[in-house]
Structures are given as C-alpha cells and as structure tokens.
PDB file of C-alpha atoms and ligand atoms in Angstrom:
ATOM      1  CA  MET A   1      10.732  10.482 -11.597  1.00 98.00           C
ATOM      2  CA  ASN A   2      12.272  11.160  -8.143  1.00 98.00           C
ATOM      3  CA  VAL A   3      10.402   8.968  -5.707  1.00 99.00           C
ATOM      4  CA  LEU A   4      10.531   9.165  -1.907  1.00 99.00           C
ATOM      5  CA  ILE A   5       9.775   5.865  -0.167  1.00 98.00           C
ATOM      6  CA  LEU A   6       8.769   6.019   3.543  1.00 99.00           C
ATOM      7  CA  GLY A   7       9.130   2.813   5.538  1.00 98.00           C
ATOM      8  CA  GLY A   8      11.151   1.216   2.786  1.00 98.00           C
ATOM      9  CA  ASN A   9      12.952  -1.302   4.981  1.00 97.00           C
ATOM     10  CA  GLY A  10       9.921  -3.488   5.685  1.00 97.00           C
ATOM     11  CA  MET A  11       8.553  -6.575   4.000  1.00 97.00           C
ATOM     12  CA  LEU A  12       6.977  -4.727   1.087  1.00 98.00           C
ATOM     13  CA  GLY A  13       9.768  -2.154   0.638  1.00 98.00           C
ATOM     14  CA  PRO A  14      12.251  -4.380  -1.256  1.00 97.00           C
ATOM     15  CA  TRP A  15       9.504  -5.446  -3.724  1.00 98.00           C
ATOM     16  CA  VAL A  16       8.644  -1.817  -4.416  1.00 98.00           C
ATOM     17  CA  VAL A  17      12.305  -0.967  -4.823  1.00 98.00           C
ATOM     18  CA  LYS A  18      12.690  -3.853  -7.224  1.00 98.00           C
ATOM     19  CA  ALA A  19       9.696  -2.684  -9.330  1.00 98.00           C
ATOM     20  CA  LEU A  20      10.759   0.976  -9.394  1.00 98.00           C
ATOM     21  CA  GLY A  21      14.518   0.825  -9.101  1.00 97.00           C
ATOM     22  CA  ASP A  22      15.496   0.627 -12.777  1.00 98.00           C
ATOM     23  CA  ARG A  23      13.022   3.172 -13.897  1.00 98.00           C
ATOM     24  CA  HIS A  24      13.115   6.001 -11.299  1.00 98.00           C
ATOM     25  CA  ARG A  25      15.531   7.719  -8.935  1.00 98.00           C
ATOM     26  CA  LEU A  26      14.698   6.490  -5.456  1.00 98.00           C
ATOM     27  CA  ARG A  27      15.226   7.961  -2.029  1.00 98.00           C
ATOM     28  CA  ILE A  28      14.537   5.156   0.368  1.00 98.00           C
ATOM     29  CA  THR A  29      13.868   6.093   3.990  1.00 98.00           C
ATOM     30  CA  ASP A  30      13.099   4.202   7.225  1.00 98.00           C
ATOM     31  CA  ILE A  31      13.589   4.540  10.913  1.00 98.00           C
ATOM     32  CA  GLY A  32      15.655   1.352  10.877  1.00 98.00           C
ATOM     33  CA  GLU A  33      19.222   0.706   9.962  1.00 96.00           C
ATOM     34  CA  PRO A  34      20.407   1.194   6.302  1.00 92.00           C
ATOM     35  CA  PRO A  35      19.731  -1.810   4.082  1.00 92.00           C
ATOM     36  CA  ALA A  36      22.211  -2.986   1.511  1.00 94.00           C
ATOM     37  CA  THR A  37      21.184  -0.780  -1.416  1.00 95.00           C
ATOM     38  CA  THR A  38      22.685   1.166  -4.296  1.00 97.00           C
ATOM     39  CA  HIS A  39      19.920   3.721  -4.019  1.00 98.00           C
ATOM     40  CA  GLU A  40      20.015   6.866  -1.928  1.00 98.00           C
ATOM     41  CA  TRP A  41      19.074   6.041   1.647  1.00 98.00           C
ATOM     42  CA  ARG A  42      18.151   8.206   4.654  1.00 98.00           C
ATOM     43  CA  GLN A  43      17.250   7.282   8.238  1.00 98.00           C
ATOM     44  CA  ILE A  44      14.170   9.306   9.183  1.00 98.00           C
ATOM     45  CA  ASP A  45      11.249   9.086  11.594  1.00 98.00           C
ATOM     46  CA  VAL A  46       7.911   9.609   9.857  1.00 98.00           C
ATOM     47  CA  SER A  47       6.453  10.965  13.023  1.00 98.00           C
ATOM     48  CA  SER A  48       8.864  13.908  12.750  1.00 98.00           C
ATOM     49  CA  LEU A  49       7.471  16.597  10.509  1.00 98.00           C
ATOM     50  CA  ASP A  50      10.905  18.074   9.906  1.00 98.00           C
ATOM     51  CA  ASP A  51      12.359  14.677   8.888  1.00 98.00           C
ATOM     52  CA  VAL A  52       9.582  14.043   6.385  1.00 99.00           C
ATOM     53  CA  VAL A  53       9.609  17.555   4.875  1.00 99.00           C
ATOM     54  CA  ASP A  54      13.416  17.469   4.490  1.00 98.00           C
ATOM     55  CA  ALA A  55      13.285  14.026   2.913  1.00 99.00           C
ATOM     56  CA  ALA A  56      10.656  15.103   0.403  1.00 99.00           C
ATOM     57  CA  GLU A  57      12.717  17.958  -1.062  1.00 98.00           C
ATOM     58  CA  GLY A  58      13.232  17.519  -4.789  1.00 98.00           C
ATOM     59  CA  MET A  59      10.850  14.555  -5.084  1.00 98.00           C
ATOM     60  CA  ASP A  60       8.035  14.125  -7.624  1.00 99.00           C
ATOM     61  CA  ALA A  61       6.148  11.367  -5.734  1.00 99.00           C
ATOM     62  CA  ILE A  62       5.909   9.906  -2.257  1.00 99.00           C
ATOM     63  CA  VAL A  63       5.154   6.285  -1.537  1.00 99.00           C
ATOM     64  CA  ASN A  64       4.241   5.590   2.058  1.00 99.00           C
ATOM     65  CA  LEU A  65       4.963   2.013   3.230  1.00 98.00           C
ATOM     66  CA  SER A  66       5.578   2.878   6.867  1.00 98.00           C
ATOM     67  CA  VAL A  67       3.464   1.141   9.472  1.00 98.00           C
ATOM     68  CA  LEU A  68       3.568   0.322  13.156  1.00 96.00           C
ATOM     69  CA  ARG A  69       1.018  -2.183  14.311  1.00 91.00           C
ATOM     70  CA  PRO A  70       0.905  -2.981  18.008  1.00 88.00           C
ATOM     71  CA  HIS A  71       1.947   0.003  20.180  1.00 91.00           C
ATOM     72  CA  ARG A  72      -0.985   2.320  21.069  1.00 90.00           C
ATOM     73  CA  ARG A  73       0.879   5.679  21.004  1.00 93.00           C
ATOM     74  CA  VAL A  74       3.502   4.895  18.372  1.00 95.00           C
ATOM     75  CA  ALA A  75       0.830   3.384  16.046  1.00 96.00           C
ATOM     76  CA  PHE A  76      -0.850   6.788  15.955  1.00 97.00           C
ATOM     77  CA  ASP A  77       2.508   8.529  15.502  1.00 98.00           C
ATOM     78  CA  VAL A  78       3.415   6.411  12.514  1.00 98.00           C
ATOM     79  CA  ASN A  79       0.073   5.421  10.893  1.00 98.00           C
ATOM     80  CA  THR A  80      -1.844   8.620  11.487  1.00 98.00           C
ATOM     81  CA  ARG A  81       0.604  11.456  12.150  1.00 98.00           C
ATOM     82  CA  GLY A  82       3.015  10.046   9.619  1.00 98.00           C
ATOM     83  CA  ASN A  83       0.353  10.553   6.956  1.00 98.00           C
ATOM     84  CA  TYR A  84      -0.254  14.105   8.104  1.00 98.00           C
ATOM     85  CA  ASN A  85       3.486  14.797   7.891  1.00 99.00           C
ATOM     86  CA  MET A  86       3.593  13.272   4.426  1.00 99.00           C
ATOM     87  CA  MET A  87       0.823  15.517   3.177  1.00 99.00           C
ATOM     88  CA  VAL A  88       2.448  18.648   4.690  1.00 99.00           C
ATOM     89  CA  ALA A  89       5.665  17.607   2.969  1.00 99.00           C
ATOM     90  CA  ALA A  90       3.766  17.221  -0.345  1.00 99.00           C
ATOM     91  CA  VAL A  91       2.232  20.722   0.035  1.00 99.00           C
ATOM     92  CA  THR A  92       5.541  22.216   1.011  1.00 98.00           C
ATOM     93  CA  HIS A  93       7.376  20.916  -2.048  1.00 98.00           C
ATOM     94  CA  GLY A  94       4.466  20.996  -4.498  1.00 98.00           C
ATOM     95  CA  ILE A  95       4.433  17.223  -4.897  1.00 99.00           C
ATOM     96  CA  GLN A  96       1.224  16.160  -6.642  1.00 98.00           C
ATOM     97  CA  ARG A  97       1.536  12.381  -6.446  1.00 99.00           C
ATOM     98  CA  VAL A  98       1.113  10.625  -3.157  1.00 99.00           C
ATOM     99  CA  ILE A  99       0.712   6.897  -2.808  1.00 99.00           C
ATOM    100  CA  ASN A 100      -0.368   5.457   0.485  1.00 98.00           C
ATOM    101  CA  THR A 101      -0.741   1.783   1.488  1.00 98.00           C
ATOM    102  CA  GLY A 102      -2.511  -0.191   4.171  1.00 98.00           C
ATOM    103  CA  PRO A 103      -4.406  -3.310   5.034  1.00 98.00           C
ATOM    104  CA  HIS A 104      -7.756  -3.928   3.371  1.00 98.00           C
ATOM    105  CA  PHE A 105      -9.543  -3.811   6.722  1.00 97.00           C
ATOM    106  CA  GLN A 106      -8.849  -0.081   7.105  1.00 97.00           C
ATOM    107  CA  LEU A 107     -11.754   0.107   4.660  1.00 98.00           C
ATOM    108  CA  ALA A 108     -13.449  -3.305   4.672  1.00 97.00           C
ATOM    109  CA  GLY A 109     -13.362  -3.979   8.415  1.00 97.00           C
ATOM    110  CA  PRO A 110     -15.576  -6.067  10.703  1.00 96.00           C
ATOM    111  CA  GLY A 111     -18.765  -4.304   9.501  1.00 96.00           C
ATOM    112  CA  TYR A 112     -18.367  -6.050   6.223  1.00 96.00           C
ATOM    113  CA  GLN A 113     -17.430  -9.521   7.478  1.00 91.00           C
ATOM    114  CA  ASP A 114     -20.787 -11.077   6.621  1.00 93.00           C
ATOM    115  CA  TRP A 115     -20.815  -9.704   3.102  1.00 95.00           C
ATOM    116  CA  ASP A 116     -19.855 -12.298   0.609  1.00 93.00           C
ATOM    117  CA  PHE A 117     -19.715 -10.692  -2.820  1.00 96.00           C
ATOM    118  CA  ASP A 118     -18.089  -7.782  -4.674  1.00 96.00           C
ATOM    119  CA  LEU A 119     -16.765  -5.767  -1.775  1.00 98.00           C
ATOM    120  CA  ASN A 120     -15.141  -2.866  -3.584  1.00 98.00           C
ATOM    121  CA  PRO A 121     -12.919   0.127  -2.762  1.00 98.00           C
ATOM    122  CA  ASP A 122     -15.643   2.811  -3.196  1.00 98.00           C
ATOM    123  CA  MET A 123     -17.965   1.492  -0.504  1.00 97.00           C
ATOM    124  CA  PRO A 124     -18.243   3.497   2.723  1.00 97.00           C
ATOM    125  CA  PRO A 125     -15.236   2.735   4.939  1.00 96.00           C
ATOM    126  CA  GLN A 126     -15.886   0.646   8.067  1.00 97.00           C
ATOM    127  CA  PRO A 127     -12.479   0.094   9.630  1.00 96.00           C
ATOM    128  CA  GLY A 128     -13.743  -0.686  13.116  1.00 93.00           C
ATOM    129  CA  THR A 129     -11.752   0.283  16.156  1.00 92.00           C
ATOM    130  CA  ARG A 130      -8.871  -2.212  16.074  1.00 94.00           C
ATOM    131  CA  LEU A 131      -5.723  -0.183  16.604  1.00 96.00           C
ATOM    132  CA  TYR A 132      -3.973  -1.073  13.304  1.00 97.00           C
ATOM    133  CA  ALA A 133      -7.062  -0.505  11.149  1.00 97.00           C
ATOM    134  CA  HIS A 134      -8.199   2.553  13.079  1.00 95.00           C
ATOM    135  CA  THR A 135      -4.941   4.433  12.966  1.00 97.00           C
ATOM    136  CA  LYS A 136      -4.410   3.594   9.316  1.00 98.00           C
ATOM    137  CA  ALA A 137      -7.958   4.634   8.414  1.00 98.00           C
ATOM    138  CA  LEU A 138      -7.440   7.981  10.195  1.00 98.00           C
ATOM    139  CA  GLY A 139      -4.220   8.481   8.240  1.00 98.00           C
ATOM    140  CA  GLN A 140      -6.036   7.845   5.008  1.00 98.00           C
ATOM    141  CA  GLU A 141      -8.791  10.314   5.905  1.00 98.00           C
ATOM    142  CA  ILE A 142      -6.215  12.986   6.685  1.00 98.00           C
ATOM    143  CA  ASP A 143      -4.658  12.338   3.283  1.00 98.00           C
ATOM    144  CA  ARG A 144      -8.047  12.631   1.602  1.00 98.00           C
ATOM    145  CA  VAL A 145      -8.864  15.915   3.302  1.00 98.00           C
ATOM    146  CA  PHE A 146      -5.531  17.436   2.074  1.00 98.00           C
ATOM    147  CA  THR A 147      -6.536  16.548  -1.503  1.00 98.00           C
ATOM    148  CA  THR A 148      -9.673  18.682  -1.123  1.00 98.00           C
ATOM    149  CA  ARG A 149      -7.584  21.713  -0.346  1.00 98.00           C
ATOM    150  CA  HIS A 150      -4.398  21.221  -2.289  1.00 98.00           C
ATOM    151  CA  ASP A 151      -3.246  20.191  -5.744  1.00 98.00           C
ATOM    152  CA  ILE A 152      -2.503  16.633  -4.734  1.00 98.00           C
ATOM    153  CA  TYR A 153      -3.603  13.277  -6.097  1.00 98.00           C
ATOM    154  CA  LEU A 154      -3.793  10.446  -3.565  1.00 99.00           C
ATOM    155  CA  GLN A 155      -3.791   6.819  -4.462  1.00 98.00           C
ATOM    156  CA  THR A 156      -4.316   4.356  -1.593  1.00 98.00           C
ATOM    157  CA  LEU A 157      -3.433   0.717  -2.285  1.00 99.00           C
ATOM    158  CA  LEU A 158      -4.851  -1.824   0.094  1.00 98.00           C
ATOM    159  CA  PHE A 159      -3.364  -5.318   0.601  1.00 98.00           C
ATOM    160  CA  TYR A 160      -3.930  -8.185   2.975  1.00 97.00           C
ATOM    161  CA  HIS A 161      -2.385 -11.551   2.550  1.00 93.00           C
ATOM    162  CA  LEU A 162       0.948 -11.566   0.741  1.00 94.00           C
ATOM    163  CA  TYR A 163       2.713 -14.692  -0.581  1.00 91.00           C
ATOM    164  CA  ASP A 164       6.119 -15.531  -1.896  1.00 89.00           C
ATOM    165  CA  PRO A 165       5.288 -17.214  -5.214  1.00 84.00           C
ATOM    166  CA  GLY A 166       8.344 -19.369  -4.812  1.00 78.00           C
ATOM    167  CA  ASP A 167       6.870 -20.926  -1.688  1.00 75.00           C
ATOM    168  CA  VAL A 168       3.543 -21.903  -3.211  1.00 70.00           C
ATOM    169  CA  THR A 169       5.024 -23.894  -6.100  1.00 56.00           C
ATOM    170  CA  HIS A 170       5.954 -26.699  -3.732  1.00 47.00           C
ATOM    171  CA  GLY A 171       3.444 -29.401  -2.965  1.00 45.00           C
ATOM    172  CA  PRO A 172       2.790 -30.901   0.484  1.00 43.00           C
ATOM    173  CA  GLY A 173       6.085 -32.118   1.901  1.00 40.00           C
ATOM    174  CA  GLY A 174       7.966 -30.320  -0.866  1.00 40.00           C
ATOM    175  CA  GLY A 175       9.520 -27.861   1.487  1.00 41.00           C
ATOM    176  CA  GLY A 176       7.240 -24.943   0.653  1.00 46.00           C
ATOM    177  CA  ARG A 177       5.638 -22.806   3.319  1.00 54.00           C
ATOM    178  CA  GLU A 178       2.167 -23.095   1.781  1.00 55.00           C
ATOM    179  CA  SER A 179       0.639 -26.445   0.846  1.00 55.00           C
ATOM    180  CA  VAL A 180      -1.388 -27.256  -2.212  1.00 57.00           C
ATOM    181  CA  GLY A 181      -5.086 -27.941  -1.763  1.00 57.00           C
ATOM    182  CA  ASN A 182      -5.692 -25.486   1.055  1.00 63.00           C
ATOM    183  CA  ASP A 183      -7.976 -22.592   0.361  1.00 68.00           C
ATOM    184  CA  LEU A 184      -6.613 -19.125   0.905  1.00 80.00           C
ATOM    185  CA  VAL A 185      -7.794 -15.739   2.044  1.00 89.00           C
ATOM    186  CA  PRO A 186      -9.883 -14.203  -0.756  1.00 91.00           C
ATOM    187  CA  TYR A 187      -7.677 -11.144  -0.729  1.00 94.00           C
ATOM    188  CA  SER A 188      -4.262 -12.587  -1.487  1.00 94.00           C
ATOM    189  CA  ILE A 189      -1.369 -11.494  -3.693  1.00 96.00           C
ATOM    190  CA  ALA A 190       2.206 -12.369  -4.478  1.00 96.00           C
ATOM    191  CA  TRP A 191       4.821  -9.926  -3.303  1.00 97.00           C
ATOM    192  CA  PRO A 192       6.129  -9.090  -6.806  1.00 97.00           C
ATOM    193  CA  ASP A 193       2.558  -8.270  -7.989  1.00 98.00           C
ATOM    194  CA  ALA A 194       2.223  -5.900  -4.984  1.00 98.00           C
ATOM    195  CA  GLY A 195       5.413  -4.141  -5.990  1.00 98.00           C
ATOM    196  CA  GLU A 196       4.114  -3.868  -9.567  1.00 98.00           C
ATOM    197  CA  ALA A 197       0.863  -2.323  -8.422  1.00 98.00           C
ATOM    198  CA  ILE A 198       2.844   0.429  -6.641  1.00 98.00           C
ATOM    199  CA  ARG A 199       4.815   0.951  -9.840  1.00 98.00           C
ATOM    200  CA  CYS A 200       1.555   1.309 -11.815  1.00 98.00           C
ATOM    201  CA  ALA A 201       0.399   3.949  -9.288  1.00 99.00           C
ATOM    202  CA  VAL A 202       3.671   5.817  -9.556  1.00 99.00           C
ATOM    203  CA  GLU A 203       3.562   5.846 -13.378  1.00 98.00           C
ATOM    204  CA  LEU A 204      -0.167   6.410 -13.964  1.00 98.00           C
ATOM    205  CA  PRO A 205      -0.711   9.748 -15.767  1.00 98.00           C
ATOM    206  CA  LEU A 206      -2.541  11.846 -13.159  1.00 98.00           C
ATOM    207  CA  GLU A 207      -5.125  13.046 -15.669  1.00 98.00           C
ATOM    208  CA  ARG A 208      -6.338   9.451 -15.889  1.00 97.00           C
ATOM    209  CA  LEU A 209      -7.451   9.446 -12.265  1.00 98.00           C
ATOM    210  CA  PRO A 210     -11.184  10.124 -11.977  1.00 97.00           C
ATOM    211  CA  GLY A 211     -10.740  11.850  -8.648  1.00 98.00           C
ATOM    212  CA  ARG A 212      -8.130  13.222  -6.319  1.00 98.00           C
ATOM    213  CA  ALA A 213      -8.395  10.431  -3.776  1.00 98.00           C
ATOM    214  CA  GLU A 214      -8.769   6.984  -5.243  1.00 98.00           C
ATOM    215  CA  THR A 215      -8.504   3.679  -3.381  1.00 98.00           C
ATOM    216  CA  TYR A 216      -7.657   0.287  -4.824  1.00 98.00           C
ATOM    217  CA  MET A 217      -8.078  -3.253  -3.555  1.00 98.00           C
ATOM    218  CA  VAL A 218      -5.002  -5.070  -4.763  1.00 98.00           C
ATOM    219  CA  PHE A 219      -5.041  -8.873  -4.849  1.00 98.00           C
ATOM    220  CA  THR A 220      -4.837 -11.511  -7.536  1.00 96.00           C
ATOM    221  CA  ASP A 221      -7.769 -12.837  -9.552  1.00 95.00           C
ATOM    222  CA  MET A 222      -9.551 -15.354  -7.390  1.00 91.00           C
ATOM    223  CA  PRO A 223     -12.760 -17.406  -7.700  1.00 90.00           C
ATOM    224  CA  HIS A 224     -14.373 -16.375  -4.475  1.00 90.00           C
ATOM    225  CA  GLY A 225     -15.754 -13.045  -5.787  1.00 94.00           C
ATOM    226  CA  LYS A 226     -15.917 -11.718  -2.229  1.00 95.00           C
ATOM    227  CA  PHE A 227     -13.735  -8.697  -3.016  1.00 97.00           C
ATOM    228  CA  SER A 228     -13.232  -6.905  -6.291  1.00 98.00           C
ATOM    229  CA  ASN A 229      -9.911  -5.993  -7.835  1.00 98.00           C
ATOM    230  CA  ARG A 230     -11.628  -4.553 -10.916  1.00 98.00           C
ATOM    231  CA  LYS A 231     -10.780  -0.935 -10.128  1.00 98.00           C
ATOM    232  CA  ALA A 232      -7.088  -1.682  -9.634  1.00 98.00           C
ATOM    233  CA  ARG A 233      -7.022  -3.564 -12.977  1.00 98.00           C
ATOM    234  CA  GLN A 234      -8.972  -0.963 -14.892  1.00 98.00           C
ATOM    235  CA  GLN A 235      -7.635   2.295 -13.491  1.00 98.00           C
ATOM    236  CA  LEU A 236      -4.059   1.400 -12.581  1.00 98.00           C
ATOM    237  CA  GLY A 237      -3.654  -0.779 -15.618  1.00 97.00           C
ATOM    238  CA  TRP A 238      -2.191  -3.356 -13.270  1.00 98.00           C
ATOM    239  CA  GLN A 239      -2.411  -7.070 -13.896  1.00 97.00           C
ATOM    240  CA  PRO A 240      -1.427  -9.857 -11.495  1.00 97.00           C
ATOM    241  CA  ARG A 241       1.149 -12.233 -12.884  1.00 96.00           C
ATOM    242  CA  TYR A 242       0.846 -14.765 -10.062  1.00 94.00           C
ATOM    243  CA  HIS A 243      -2.637 -16.283  -9.706  1.00 90.00           C
ATOM    244  CA  LEU A 244      -1.838 -18.567  -6.790  1.00 88.00           C
ATOM    245  CA  GLU A 245      -4.170 -21.230  -8.326  1.00 85.00           C
ATOM    246  CA  GLN A 246      -2.117 -23.950  -6.692  1.00 80.00           C
ATOM    247  CA  LEU A 247      -3.714 -22.927  -3.420  1.00 79.00           C
ATOM    248  CA  TRP A 248      -7.323 -23.226  -4.380  1.00 77.00           C
ATOM    249  CA  ASN A 249      -7.559 -25.298  -7.630  1.00 75.00           C
ATOM    250  CA  LYS A 250      -7.465 -29.032  -7.060  1.00 70.00           C
TER     251      LYS A 250
HETATM  252  N1  LIG B   1       2.939  -7.342   5.268  1.00 52.66           N
HETATM  253  C1  LIG B   1       1.610  -7.586   5.190  1.00 52.66           C
HETATM  254  O1  LIG B   1       1.182  -8.730   5.336  1.00 52.66           O
HETATM  255  C2  LIG B   1       0.699  -6.454   4.872  1.00 52.66           C
HETATM  256  C3  LIG B   1      -0.665  -6.766   4.731  1.00 52.66           C
HETATM  257  C4  LIG B   1      -1.561  -5.720   4.431  1.00 52.66           C
HETATM  258  C5  LIG B   1      -1.089  -4.480   4.279  1.00 52.66           C
HETATM  259  N2  LIG B   1       0.194  -4.158   4.437  1.00 52.66           N
HETATM  260  C6  LIG B   1       0.590  -2.744   4.258  1.00 52.66           C
HETATM  261  O2  LIG B   1       1.673  -2.633   3.408  1.00 52.66           O
HETATM  262  C7  LIG B   1       2.513  -1.544   3.838  1.00 52.66           C
HETATM  263  C8  LIG B   1       3.925  -2.067   4.072  1.00 52.66           C
HETATM  264  O3  LIG B   1       3.839  -3.023   5.073  1.00 52.66           O
HETATM  265  P1  LIG B   1       5.053  -4.003   5.409  1.00 52.66           P
HETATM  266  O4  LIG B   1       4.541  -5.354   5.395  1.00 52.66           O
HETATM  267  O5  LIG B   1       6.229  -3.658   4.540  1.00 52.66           O
HETATM  268  O6  LIG B   1       5.314  -3.550   6.923  1.00 52.66           O
HETATM  269  P2  LIG B   1       6.638  -3.733   7.772  1.00 52.66           P
HETATM  270  O7  LIG B   1       6.185  -3.699   9.206  1.00 52.66           O
HETATM  271  O8  LIG B   1       7.411  -4.957   7.317  1.00 52.66           O
HETATM  272  O9  LIG B   1       7.477  -2.429   7.377  1.00 52.66           O
HETATM  273  C9  LIG B   1       7.078  -1.198   7.793  1.00 52.66           C
HETATM  274  C10 LIG B   1       8.330  -0.322   7.870  1.00 52.66           C
HETATM  275  O10 LIG B   1       7.987   0.898   8.469  1.00 52.66           O
HETATM  276  C11 LIG B   1       9.091   1.305   9.281  1.00 52.66           C
HETATM  277  N3  LIG B   1       8.715   2.270  10.297  1.00 52.66           N
HETATM  278  C12 LIG B   1       8.067   2.023  11.436  1.00 52.66           C
HETATM  279  N4  LIG B   1       8.011   3.099  12.173  1.00 52.66           N
HETATM  280  C13 LIG B   1       8.627   4.081  11.472  1.00 52.66           C
HETATM  281  C14 LIG B   1       8.913   5.442  11.721  1.00 52.66           C
HETATM  282  N5  LIG B   1       8.516   6.045  12.876  1.00 52.66           N
HETATM  283  N6  LIG B   1       9.547   6.152  10.782  1.00 52.66           N
HETATM  284  C15 LIG B   1       9.981   5.578   9.610  1.00 52.66           C
HETATM  285  N7  LIG B   1       9.762   4.288   9.336  1.00 52.66           N
HETATM  286  C16 LIG B   1       9.080   3.535  10.256  1.00 52.66           C
HETATM  287  C17 LIG B   1       9.611   0.037   9.858  1.00 52.66           C
HETATM  288  O11 LIG B   1      10.994   0.166  10.329  1.00 52.66           O
HETATM  289  C18 LIG B   1       9.490  -0.934   8.711  1.00 52.66           C
HETATM  290  O12 LIG B   1      10.653  -1.038   7.951  1.00 52.66           O
HETATM  291  C19 LIG B   1       1.860  -1.009   5.123  1.00 52.66           C
HETATM  292  O13 LIG B   1       1.046   0.119   4.766  1.00 52.66           O
HETATM  293  C20 LIG B   1       0.958  -2.147   5.592  1.00 52.66           C
HETATM  294  O14 LIG B   1      -0.110  -1.643   6.339  1.00 52.66           O
HETATM  295  C21 LIG B   1       1.097  -5.111   4.723  1.00 52.66           C
END
C-alpha cells in the first residue's frame, strides 16, 4: 500500500515508520527538516491545502501524526485545519483509508475525570476547552463529518502516556528513566506497540470496520480498569507486546 504520513518527524513518527516500512511504500512528510531515511520524504505544511493535496497524490492511505500543542493560532492551523486539508486531499484522490491520531483527552477530557471504570472510545466526547484537546477534537469532528458525505473510512487512534520499554527494564538506580514500584498512568503504552497499532489500522480490511468513523483507545493491558482497550484489541486485531508490569506489579 502507498501510505502518506503527515507529521512523520515527531516522537511517534519513527515508530510508525518502523512498523510500516518493510511492508508498505511510505511517503513521509513534515514541516521540519528531512530525517535520515531511505523512504520518500517531502517537506510540507499541513495547514496548506495545496501541500497536503499534492502530497496525497497516488496514495492509498493517510496517517496523520501532525500536532502542534501550545500556540493558539498555529494549534488550530495544524490540529484542526490540518485535518480538514487531509480530508479534502482524501476526497480529491479517492483515498478511502484515513488514520488520525490524538491524545485520549480529546475524547475523555475533564468531564470524565471522576469516572473510574471502563471509559471507552464510544462514549460521548468531552474534550473540554484546553487548547490541545479542543483543537484536536475539532479536527476529529471535521474528519467524521467528511465520512458521512464521502466514501472514506476514518480510524482515530488515541494515546496518552508513551514509554520506551528499554527504560522501564531498569530498577531504581539502574540508569532507567522510570523506576520500578511506581504506579503509572492507566493509559500507558510502549512506543513500539503504538507503532504496531497504526500498522493494524493501515492493514485492517475496510469491510471489517463496523462504521465509517471508529475511534480506539490504545494502551497496554493494565489492572486499573479505568479505560478500556477492548475495542482496539477486538477490531484492530492489535495486541500489546509490552505490558509495563514492572511499573505497577511489586
Ligand atoms: N507524544 C505523546 O506523548 C503523545 C501522547 C498522546 C497523543 N499523542 C498523539 O500522537 C500523535 C503524534 O504525536 P508526537 O508525539 O509524534 O508529536 P510530536 O510533537 O513529537 O510530532 C508532531 C510532528 O508534527 C509536525 N508538525 C507540526 N506542525 C506541522 C505542520 N504545520 N505541518 C507539518 N507537520 C507539522 C512536527 O514538526 C512534528 O514532527 C499526535 O496526534 C499526538 O496528539 C502523542
């Protein structure tokens, strides 16, 4: 499959490239400088409709990893308008498969903070008004509306706390970033598992999707039960390889 990656230079980008790189032809894009890569690379700005439409030519799928967190205007340009541009590009080139990403709080925001069990990706979104969450949630809603009018299947994968599994194998004083015996956010995942989840979304036969706009909470199996990764496991066929038990199991 020919896969366009938007925002591919960030923290998640290399893990997605690693998961997809041997199996698909990638066109990695970002506003930043070219990374060291053997894949096709283009410098584009997702807030430019022309850039995104041009970059999507000849592609079978788009994966959106672009994000801008702090700046009020640019956050809308990237997180909201970038999604609009991506969907116009999908319509323009007849691309059916669009994969978007974001933080879990663009769905499960402050309105859910007192809930303690089985928060799931099909509950009504409550992103709150924090800039990052708000702009990302608006982008997701724009994507969803496009799927009601066009032959496009949207999969939105939500993440929160990401770990390098190499860091958590060290005990206290062992040089690792994380120390054993501390609890961790009940929505945590290792970077390689996050990349794999995107691969599952890229490769999932579209006819297996129950709807045109599906959202997944993507984190490893954890004892808290506060959030549910059931849908990601069942629909995407994704399984976490890193359980991060060292961080919560004494
Ligand atoms: N890293 C985390 O802890 C985390 C947690 C939860 C969710 N996420 C989500 O995962 C996805 C990837 O995040 P990340 O951690 O890789 O973020 P990142 O900030 O490391 O990378 C984002 C990339 O987007 C690029 N970008 C910014 N503005 C752009 C523009 N105008 N045009 C093109 N590219 C632009 C940046 O240059 C950067 O390379 C995002 O959707 C983010 O919301 C990340």
